[in-house]
mmCIF file of C-alpha atoms in Angstrom:
data_model
loop_
_atom_site.group_PDB
_atom_site.id
_atom_site.type_symbol
_atom_site.label_atom_id
_atom_site.label_comp_id
_atom_site.label_asym_id
_atom_site.label_seq_id
_atom_site.Cartn_x
_atom_site.Cartn_y
_atom_site.Cartn_z
ATOM 1 C CA UNK A 44 57.116 63.345 109.702
ATOM 2 C CA UNK A 45 60.872 63.104 110.252
ATOM 3 C CA UNK A 46 62.684 60.634 108.008
ATOM 4 C CA UNK A 47 64.826 58.178 109.993
ATOM 5 C CA UNK A 48 67.683 55.854 109.116
ATOM 6 C CA UNK A 49 65.350 52.885 109.731
ATOM 7 C CA UNK A 50 62.868 54.205 107.156
ATOM 8 C CA UNK A 51 65.658 54.461 104.561
ATOM 9 C CA UNK A 52 66.837 50.965 105.479
ATOM 10 C CA UNK A 53 63.309 49.545 105.050
ATOM 11 C CA UNK A 54 62.973 51.219 101.641
ATOM 12 C CA UNK A 55 66.237 49.693 100.414
ATOM 13 C CA UNK A 56 66.065 46.333 102.165
ATOM 14 C CA UNK A 57 69.252 47.078 104.108
ATOM 15 C CA UNK A 58 70.053 46.870 107.793
ATOM 16 C CA UNK A 59 69.658 50.067 109.848
ATOM 17 C CA UNK A 60 73.306 49.650 110.938
ATOM 18 C CA UNK A 61 74.511 49.812 107.323
ATOM 19 C CA UNK A 62 72.425 52.914 106.618
ATOM 20 C CA UNK A 63 73.670 54.526 109.821
ATOM 21 C CA UNK A 64 77.281 53.939 108.753
ATOM 22 C CA UNK A 65 76.645 55.671 105.428
ATOM 23 C CA UNK A 66 74.784 58.632 106.938
ATOM 24 C CA UNK A 67 77.576 59.203 109.463
ATOM 25 C CA UNK A 68 80.419 58.734 106.953
ATOM 26 C CA UNK A 69 81.836 55.619 108.602
ATOM 27 C CA UNK A 70 83.841 52.955 106.786
ATOM 28 C CA UNK A 71 82.885 49.387 105.977
ATOM 29 C CA UNK A 72 80.291 49.985 103.235
ATOM 30 C CA UNK A 73 80.713 49.490 99.482
ATOM 31 C CA UNK A 74 80.645 52.489 97.168
ATOM 32 C CA UNK A 75 77.555 51.108 95.422
ATOM 33 C CA UNK A 76 75.649 50.895 98.704
ATOM 34 C CA UNK A 77 76.802 54.369 99.715
ATOM 35 C CA UNK A 78 75.368 55.842 96.530
ATOM 36 C CA UNK A 79 72.078 53.951 96.973
ATOM 37 C CA UNK A 80 71.644 55.173 100.554
ATOM 38 C CA UNK A 81 72.547 58.773 99.765
ATOM 39 C CA UNK A 82 70.200 58.815 96.776
ATOM 40 C CA UNK A 83 67.302 57.427 98.813
ATOM 41 C CA UNK A 84 68.044 59.807 101.713
ATOM 42 C CA UNK A 85 67.894 62.755 99.312
ATOM 43 C CA UNK A 86 64.691 61.431 97.731
ATOM 44 C CA UNK A 87 62.960 61.090 101.106
ATOM 45 C CA UNK A 88 64.236 64.436 102.403
ATOM 46 C CA UNK A 89 66.360 63.004 105.199
ATOM 47 C CA UNK A 90 67.991 65.560 107.538
ATOM 48 C CA UNK A 91 70.528 64.682 110.184
ATOM 49 C CA UNK A 92 69.494 65.265 113.791
ATOM 50 C CA UNK A 93 72.546 67.244 114.870
ATOM 51 C CA UNK A 94 71.445 67.662 118.462
ATOM 52 C CA UNK A 95 70.954 63.916 118.867
ATOM 53 C CA UNK A 96 74.334 63.237 117.278
ATOM 54 C CA UNK A 97 76.018 65.572 119.740
ATOM 55 C CA UNK A 98 74.235 63.971 122.695
ATOM 56 C CA UNK A 99 75.475 60.599 121.472
ATOM 57 C CA UNK A 100 79.092 61.605 120.839
ATOM 58 C CA UNK A 101 79.498 64.539 123.258
ATOM 59 C CA UNK A 102 82.023 65.975 120.801
ATOM 60 C CA UNK A 103 82.676 69.676 121.371
ATOM 61 C CA UNK A 104 84.003 71.824 118.538
ATOM 62 C CA UNK A 105 86.069 74.792 119.704
ATOM 63 C CA UNK A 106 86.350 77.773 117.345
ATOM 64 C CA UNK A 107 88.576 80.814 117.917
ATOM 65 C CA UNK A 108 87.798 84.176 116.326
ATOM 66 C CA UNK A 109 90.790 86.533 116.235
ATOM 67 C CA UNK A 110 89.617 90.112 115.698
ATOM 68 C CA UNK A 111 91.356 93.503 115.949
ATOM 69 C CA UNK A 112 90.676 95.838 118.868
ATOM 70 C CA UNK A 113 90.326 99.020 116.793
ATOM 71 C CA UNK A 114 88.242 100.542 115.358
ATOM 72 C CA UNK A 115 85.831 99.698 118.169
ATOM 73 C CA UNK A 116 82.735 100.946 116.328
ATOM 74 C CA UNK A 117 83.228 98.191 113.715
ATOM 75 C CA UNK A 118 84.670 95.233 115.616
ATOM 76 C CA UNK A 119 82.535 95.585 118.747
ATOM 77 C CA UNK A 120 79.377 94.974 116.696
ATOM 78 C CA UNK A 121 80.902 91.938 114.974
ATOM 79 C CA UNK A 122 82.121 90.599 118.322
ATOM 80 C CA UNK A 123 78.568 90.848 119.694
ATOM 81 C CA UNK A 124 76.943 89.181 116.678
ATOM 82 C CA UNK A 125 79.438 86.285 116.669
ATOM 83 C CA UNK A 126 78.686 85.514 120.308
ATOM 84 C CA UNK A 127 74.943 85.801 119.727
ATOM 85 C CA UNK A 128 75.154 83.464 116.739
ATOM 86 C CA UNK A 129 77.292 80.957 118.627
ATOM 87 C CA UNK A 130 74.632 80.666 121.329
ATOM 88 C CA UNK A 131 72.199 79.273 118.745
ATOM 89 C CA UNK A 132 74.500 76.288 118.169
ATOM 90 C CA UNK A 133 75.885 75.761 121.657
ATOM 91 C CA UNK A 134 73.527 72.815 122.265
ATOM 92 C CA UNK A 135 75.159 71.068 119.295
ATOM 93 C CA UNK A 136 78.583 71.232 120.902
ATOM 94 C CA UNK A 137 79.862 74.460 119.310
ATOM 95 C CA UNK A 138 82.013 76.576 121.611
ATOM 96 C CA UNK A 139 83.262 79.942 120.362
ATOM 97 C CA UNK A 140 85.897 82.205 121.906
ATOM 98 C CA UNK A 141 86.438 85.724 120.551
ATOM 99 C CA UNK A 142 89.968 87.083 120.998
ATOM 100 C CA UNK A 143 90.545 90.817 120.457
ATOM 101 C CA UNK A 144 94.163 91.486 119.533
ATOM 102 C CA UNK A 145 95.927 94.829 119.016
ATOM 103 C CA UNK A 146 97.091 95.459 115.446
ATOM 104 C CA UNK A 147 98.085 99.127 115.887
ATOM 105 C CA UNK A 148 100.480 100.704 116.604
ATOM 106 C CA UNK A 149 102.152 97.274 116.835
ATOM 107 C CA UNK A 150 100.734 94.211 115.072
ATOM 108 C CA UNK A 151 100.422 91.469 117.700
ATOM 109 C CA UNK A 152 98.343 89.132 115.524
ATOM 110 C CA UNK A 153 101.216 87.027 114.221
ATOM 111 C CA UNK A 154 102.492 86.030 117.645
ATOM 112 C CA UNK A 155 98.959 85.527 118.975
ATOM 113 C CA UNK A 156 97.889 83.287 116.079
ATOM 114 C CA UNK A 157 101.019 81.183 116.566
ATOM 115 C CA UNK A 158 100.150 80.682 120.236
ATOM 116 C CA UNK A 159 96.571 79.692 119.356
ATOM 117 C CA UNK A 160 97.744 77.124 116.798
ATOM 118 C CA UNK A 161 100.418 75.703 119.121
ATOM 119 C CA UNK A 162 97.916 75.366 121.972
ATOM 120 C CA UNK A 163 95.899 72.808 119.921
ATOM 121 C CA UNK A 164 92.792 73.917 121.828
ATOM 122 C CA UNK A 165 90.753 74.742 118.723
ATOM 123 C CA UNK A 166 89.481 72.777 115.741
ATOM 124 C CA UNK A 167 88.837 75.947 113.765
ATOM 125 C CA UNK A 168 90.176 79.511 113.597
ATOM 126 C CA UNK A 169 88.601 82.571 111.977
ATOM 127 C CA UNK A 170 90.922 85.547 111.631
ATOM 128 C CA UNK A 171 90.486 89.117 110.409
ATOM 129 C CA UNK A 172 94.028 89.530 109.142
ATOM 130 C CA UNK A 173 95.763 92.860 109.611
ATOM 131 C CA UNK A 174 98.297 91.906 106.958
ATOM 132 C CA UNK A 175 98.686 88.809 104.842
ATOM 133 C CA UNK A 176 102.280 87.746 104.229
ATOM 134 C CA UNK A 177 103.288 87.321 107.905
ATOM 135 C CA UNK A 178 100.332 84.972 108.517
ATOM 136 C CA UNK A 179 100.789 82.600 105.564
ATOM 137 C CA UNK A 180 103.226 80.216 107.241
ATOM 138 C CA UNK A 181 101.173 79.908 110.438
ATOM 139 C CA UNK A 182 97.905 79.308 108.572
ATOM 140 C CA UNK A 183 99.597 76.610 106.502
ATOM 141 C CA UNK A 184 100.907 75.026 109.700
ATOM 142 C CA UNK A 185 97.385 75.029 111.168
ATOM 143 C CA UNK A 186 95.999 73.375 108.037
ATOM 144 C CA UNK A 187 98.607 70.600 108.223
ATOM 145 C CA UNK A 188 97.539 70.014 111.830
ATOM 146 C CA UNK A 189 93.880 69.651 110.764
ATOM 147 C CA UNK A 190 92.817 73.031 112.101
ATOM 148 C CA UNK A 191 90.348 74.666 109.712
ATOM 149 C CA UNK A 192 91.218 78.329 109.062
ATOM 150 C CA UNK A 193 88.919 80.945 107.537
ATOM 151 C CA UNK A 194 89.698 84.619 106.870
ATOM 152 C CA UNK A 195 87.238 87.501 107.166
ATOM 153 C CA UNK A 196 87.385 91.164 106.138
ATOM 154 C CA UNK A 197 90.973 90.797 104.861
ATOM 155 C CA UNK A 198 92.097 87.720 102.962
ATOM 156 C CA UNK A 199 95.353 85.764 103.076
ATOM 157 C CA UNK A 200 95.033 84.467 99.494
ATOM 158 C CA UNK A 201 98.385 82.696 99.216
ATOM 159 C CA UNK A 202 97.763 80.561 102.286
ATOM 160 C CA UNK A 203 95.900 77.277 102.617
ATOM 161 C CA UNK A 204 92.932 78.894 104.335
ATOM 162 C CA UNK A 205 89.609 77.240 103.476
ATOM 163 C CA UNK A 206 87.631 80.329 102.470
ATOM 164 C CA UNK A 207 87.481 84.123 102.686
ATOM 165 C CA UNK A 208 84.421 86.197 103.597
ATOM 166 C CA UNK A 209 84.695 89.897 102.822
ATOM 167 C CA UNK A 210 85.040 92.517 100.140
ATOM 168 C CA UNK A 211 87.389 92.661 97.166
ATOM 169 C CA UNK A 212 89.792 95.497 97.972
ATOM 170 C CA UNK A 213 90.906 95.973 94.379
ATOM 171 C CA UNK A 214 87.269 96.399 93.317
ATOM 172 C CA UNK A 215 86.726 98.854 96.188
ATOM 173 C CA UNK A 216 89.602 101.048 95.000
ATOM 174 C CA UNK A 217 88.459 100.773 91.390
ATOM 175 C CA UNK A 218 84.922 101.810 92.377
ATOM 176 C CA UNK A 219 86.263 104.784 94.356
ATOM 177 C CA UNK A 220 88.091 105.997 91.248
ATOM 178 C CA UNK A 221 84.985 105.564 89.118
ATOM 179 C CA UNK A 222 82.818 107.506 91.592
ATOM 180 C CA UNK A 223 85.285 110.412 91.663
ATOM 181 C CA UNK A 224 85.215 110.532 87.875
ATOM 182 C CA UNK A 225 81.403 110.422 87.725
ATOM 183 C CA UNK A 226 80.991 113.238 90.243
ATOM 184 C CA UNK A 227 83.845 115.428 89.002
ATOM 185 C CA UNK A 228 84.679 114.689 85.366
ATOM 186 C CA UNK A 229 86.650 117.904 85.029
ATOM 187 C CA UNK A 230 89.090 117.081 87.857
ATOM 188 C CA UNK A 231 92.721 117.406 86.764
ATOM 189 C CA UNK A 232 94.564 116.552 89.977
ATOM 190 C CA UNK A 233 93.513 113.831 92.458
ATOM 191 C CA UNK A 234 95.302 112.865 95.661
ATOM 192 C CA UNK A 235 95.086 109.375 97.150
ATOM 193 C CA UNK A 236 95.659 109.296 100.932
ATOM 194 C CA UNK A 237 96.059 105.980 102.742
ATOM 195 C CA UNK A 238 97.783 104.326 105.690
ATOM 196 C CA UNK A 239 101.575 104.215 105.686
ATOM 197 C CA UNK A 240 101.692 100.432 106.113
ATOM 198 C CA UNK A 241 101.922 98.464 102.872
ATOM 199 C CA UNK A 242 99.296 95.940 103.914
ATOM 200 C CA UNK A 243 97.533 93.687 101.421
ATOM 201 C CA UNK A 244 94.315 95.693 101.576
ATOM 202 C CA UNK A 245 96.018 99.065 101.172
ATOM 203 C CA UNK A 246 98.070 97.918 98.185
ATOM 204 C CA UNK A 247 95.028 96.494 96.433
ATOM 205 C CA UNK A 248 92.866 99.544 97.095
ATOM 206 C CA UNK A 249 95.559 101.765 95.637
ATOM 207 C CA UNK A 250 96.056 99.495 92.625
ATOM 208 C CA UNK A 251 92.327 99.434 91.901
ATOM 209 C CA UNK A 252 92.073 103.213 92.251
ATOM 210 C CA UNK A 253 94.998 104.021 89.954
ATOM 211 C CA UNK A 254 94.042 101.319 87.433
ATOM 212 C CA UNK A 255 90.650 102.955 86.927
ATOM 213 C CA UNK A 256 92.263 106.174 85.758
ATOM 214 C CA UNK A 257 94.806 104.310 83.645
ATOM 215 C CA UNK A 258 91.975 102.587 81.847
#
């Protein structure tokens, strides 16, 4: 049986309106009452009916994913999965647009992200950064304008992004060095070949790789 706001109200001797305000994070309720309602909701196993809330508010949340074009074999699959996942939540008011932006030979992400932020069309942005430093200012601007920004695959650690989902590039380089050593302990000369651009990920991979052998 689904636990309702009225059931919580009956348990606590409160009005359903007061309980509803607490459950939907609205003002006008004392801190003591808020704690009582939240505690009872947790005890009874209350879960918000997101679909009903959307039908009542009709609030649409627009999210922009900004992904590179190349390499296709990697980003095409992610593009597909994002759109498939978004369909599961479309009835709750989630609308997702996937933007594929060229990063090589010329990085067009910086200008594109700026346009997305300035358009004010989205409440959230997820970006697979090609490089970090050029994006810091724009991400910080988005945050100040209440646009939630997340990074995937490559982080922008010195920005005000909310969270990063992806690998640790320093650890990846360190692991590569360790694997070379384990498979060829007698090696005397090792060459490290990487992209010419001094991007965040390339620098950290190289640092991790060389640090392994230093240690």
